[in-house]
């Protein structure tokens, strides 16, 4: 239920509140999203522990796990979607965790493709300092 509410709030960031949304919930979410300065995304934990994939599908491209001796990347595999910058316009730092805790499972991604996507993003916050 909470995920459904969050997804609906994200979907309507730039629209008027729905009748069933209270002004308090909408305003609290708006204050939260505007004050987020750091986002930490752990691909292993997301893939292994998040059961409701609706929110993940909104924020991430497909997650693909690889063993420690196999690296294969595709353009958007294991990368967050750039809608993150629209949701959190004042983010200054994004931390990407691409391995499991012990390092035996790897969520590799194509760094050059990722950087190209970043620089082509019209919503890229000017306050972004680190990825």
mmCIF file of C-alpha atoms in Angstrom:
data_model
loop_
_atom_site.group_PDB
_atom_site.id
_atom_site.type_symbol
_atom_site.label_atom_id
_atom_site.label_comp_id
_atom_site.label_asym_id
_atom_site.label_seq_id
_atom_site.Cartn_x
_atom_site.Cartn_y
_atom_site.Cartn_z
ATOM 1 C CA UNK A 1 0.000 0.000 0.000
ATOM 2 C CA UNK A 2 2.818 2.409 0.868
ATOM 3 C CA UNK A 3 4.571 1.705 -2.429
ATOM 4 C CA UNK A 4 1.363 2.450 -4.331
ATOM 5 C CA UNK A 5 1.057 5.802 -2.549
ATOM 6 C CA UNK A 6 4.686 6.718 -3.241
ATOM 7 C CA UNK A 7 4.436 5.731 -6.912
ATOM 8 C CA UNK A 8 1.256 7.775 -7.306
ATOM 9 C CA UNK A 9 2.914 10.783 -5.645
ATOM 10 C CA UNK A 10 5.928 10.450 -7.943
ATOM 11 C CA UNK A 11 3.673 10.125 -11.007
ATOM 12 C CA UNK A 12 1.927 13.357 -10.102
ATOM 13 C CA UNK A 13 4.833 15.554 -9.036
ATOM 14 C CA UNK A 14 3.912 18.222 -11.579
ATOM 15 C CA UNK A 15 0.126 17.947 -11.329
ATOM 16 C CA UNK A 16 -2.579 19.023 -8.934
ATOM 17 C CA UNK A 17 -3.368 16.737 -5.972
ATOM 18 C CA UNK A 18 -5.975 14.024 -6.432
ATOM 19 C CA UNK A 19 -9.109 14.171 -4.289
ATOM 20 C CA UNK A 20 -8.007 11.200 -2.167
ATOM 21 C CA UNK A 21 -4.620 12.775 -1.375
ATOM 22 C CA UNK A 22 -4.460 14.932 1.693
ATOM 23 C CA UNK A 23 -2.566 18.184 1.476
ATOM 24 C CA UNK A 24 -0.401 17.012 4.376
ATOM 25 C CA UNK A 25 0.783 13.857 2.576
ATOM 26 C CA UNK A 26 1.415 15.710 -0.677
ATOM 27 C CA UNK A 27 3.275 18.568 1.044
ATOM 28 C CA UNK A 28 5.328 16.224 3.225
ATOM 29 C CA UNK A 29 6.419 14.222 0.190
ATOM 30 C CA UNK A 30 7.273 17.403 -1.704
ATOM 31 C CA UNK A 31 9.390 18.723 1.191
ATOM 32 C CA UNK A 32 11.131 15.347 1.513
ATOM 33 C CA UNK A 33 11.986 15.037 -2.179
ATOM 34 C CA UNK A 34 13.286 18.613 -2.402
ATOM 35 C CA UNK A 35 15.545 18.140 0.638
ATOM 36 C CA UNK A 36 17.189 14.883 -0.414
ATOM 37 C CA UNK A 37 20.848 15.624 -1.083
ATOM 38 C CA UNK A 38 22.261 12.075 -1.198
ATOM 39 C CA UNK A 39 20.877 8.894 -2.745
ATOM 40 C CA UNK A 40 22.439 5.499 -2.134
ATOM 41 C CA UNK A 41 21.391 2.675 -4.463
ATOM 42 C CA UNK A 42 22.509 -0.853 -3.607
ATOM 43 C CA UNK A 43 21.705 -3.066 -6.600
ATOM 44 C CA UNK A 44 22.273 -6.317 -4.696
ATOM 45 C CA UNK A 45 19.929 -5.395 -1.848
ATOM 46 C CA UNK A 46 17.302 -4.015 -4.205
ATOM 47 C CA UNK A 47 17.378 -7.170 -6.312
ATOM 48 C CA UNK A 48 17.435 -9.597 -3.383
ATOM 49 C CA UNK A 49 15.198 -7.959 -0.782
ATOM 50 C CA UNK A 50 12.634 -5.696 -2.449
ATOM 51 C CA UNK A 51 9.575 -7.815 -3.129
ATOM 52 C CA UNK A 52 7.324 -5.174 -4.663
ATOM 53 C CA UNK A 53 9.064 -4.265 -7.929
ATOM 54 C CA UNK A 54 6.700 -1.405 -8.857
ATOM 55 C CA UNK A 55 8.830 1.284 -7.265
ATOM 56 C CA UNK A 56 12.044 -0.297 -8.516
ATOM 57 C CA UNK A 57 10.697 -0.425 -12.087
ATOM 58 C CA UNK A 58 10.019 3.290 -11.820
ATOM 59 C CA UNK A 59 13.554 4.125 -10.682
ATOM 60 C CA UNK A 60 15.842 1.442 -12.153
ATOM 61 C CA UNK A 61 16.448 -0.301 -15.456
ATOM 62 C CA UNK A 62 16.658 -4.100 -15.344
ATOM 63 C CA UNK A 63 18.908 -5.583 -12.689
ATOM 64 C CA UNK A 64 21.157 -8.440 -13.758
ATOM 65 C CA UNK A 65 23.427 -10.311 -11.388
ATOM 66 C CA UNK A 66 26.777 -11.700 -12.544
ATOM 67 C CA UNK A 67 29.254 -14.007 -10.825
ATOM 68 C CA UNK A 68 32.634 -12.614 -9.836
ATOM 69 C CA UNK A 69 34.366 -13.941 -12.953
ATOM 70 C CA UNK A 70 31.783 -12.899 -15.550
ATOM 71 C CA UNK A 71 31.336 -9.325 -16.706
ATOM 72 C CA UNK A 72 28.855 -8.471 -19.397
ATOM 73 C CA UNK A 73 27.109 -5.155 -19.659
ATOM 74 C CA UNK A 74 24.326 -3.747 -21.736
ATOM 75 C CA UNK A 75 23.479 -0.110 -22.275
ATOM 76 C CA UNK A 76 21.068 0.426 -19.393
ATOM 77 C CA UNK A 77 21.482 -2.744 -17.342
ATOM 78 C CA UNK A 78 21.893 -2.113 -13.583
ATOM 79 C CA UNK A 79 21.582 1.666 -13.921
ATOM 80 C CA UNK A 80 19.085 4.018 -12.351
ATOM 81 C CA UNK A 81 16.644 5.880 -14.564
ATOM 82 C CA UNK A 82 17.211 9.590 -14.996
ATOM 83 C CA UNK A 83 13.717 10.303 -13.672
ATOM 84 C CA UNK A 84 15.528 10.255 -10.325
ATOM 85 C CA UNK A 85 16.689 13.812 -11.050
ATOM 86 C CA UNK A 86 13.144 14.955 -11.678
ATOM 87 C CA UNK A 87 11.962 13.371 -8.429
ATOM 88 C CA UNK A 88 14.911 14.668 -6.375
ATOM 89 C CA UNK A 89 15.882 17.979 -8.009
ATOM 90 C CA UNK A 90 18.428 18.992 -5.348
ATOM 91 C CA UNK A 91 20.434 15.784 -5.108
ATOM 92 C CA UNK A 92 24.156 16.436 -4.748
ATOM 93 C CA UNK A 93 25.565 12.915 -4.555
ATOM 94 C CA UNK A 94 24.549 9.468 -5.801
ATOM 95 C CA UNK A 95 26.248 6.367 -4.431
ATOM 96 C CA UNK A 96 25.992 3.186 -6.505
ATOM 97 C CA UNK A 97 26.742 -0.102 -4.756
ATOM 98 C CA UNK A 98 27.365 -2.679 -7.469
ATOM 99 C CA UNK A 99 28.438 -5.753 -5.483
ATOM 100 C CA UNK A 100 27.090 -7.873 -2.675
ATOM 101 C CA UNK A 101 28.507 -7.391 0.820
ATOM 102 C CA UNK A 102 31.252 -9.984 0.329
ATOM 103 C CA UNK A 103 31.789 -9.095 -3.343
ATOM 104 C CA UNK A 104 30.805 -12.455 -4.805
ATOM 105 C CA UNK A 105 27.826 -11.126 -6.764
ATOM 106 C CA UNK A 106 28.371 -8.252 -9.173
ATOM 107 C CA UNK A 107 25.899 -5.882 -10.816
ATOM 108 C CA UNK A 108 28.197 -4.395 -13.437
ATOM 109 C CA UNK A 109 27.143 -1.677 -15.854
ATOM 110 C CA UNK A 110 28.524 0.150 -18.862
ATOM 111 C CA UNK A 111 30.130 3.256 -17.371
ATOM 112 C CA UNK A 112 30.570 5.119 -20.672
ATOM 113 C CA UNK A 113 26.912 4.584 -21.583
ATOM 114 C CA UNK A 114 25.896 5.724 -18.112
ATOM 115 C CA UNK A 115 27.962 8.919 -18.321
ATOM 116 C CA UNK A 116 26.593 9.654 -21.810
ATOM 117 C CA UNK A 117 23.038 9.344 -20.451
ATOM 118 C CA UNK A 118 23.895 11.698 -17.593
ATOM 119 C CA UNK A 119 25.220 14.459 -19.826
ATOM 120 C CA UNK A 120 22.232 14.211 -22.172
ATOM 121 C CA UNK A 121 19.749 14.502 -19.314
ATOM 122 C CA UNK A 122 17.806 17.788 -19.414
ATOM 123 C CA UNK A 123 16.806 17.345 -15.742
ATOM 124 C CA UNK A 124 20.388 16.922 -14.504
ATOM 125 C CA UNK A 125 20.576 19.067 -11.364
ATOM 126 C CA UNK A 126 23.201 21.769 -11.383
ATOM 127 C CA UNK A 127 23.863 20.954 -7.724
ATOM 128 C CA UNK A 128 24.961 17.373 -8.530
ATOM 129 C CA UNK A 129 28.549 17.012 -7.367
ATOM 130 C CA UNK A 130 29.306 13.277 -7.194
ATOM 131 C CA UNK A 131 28.194 9.992 -8.720
#
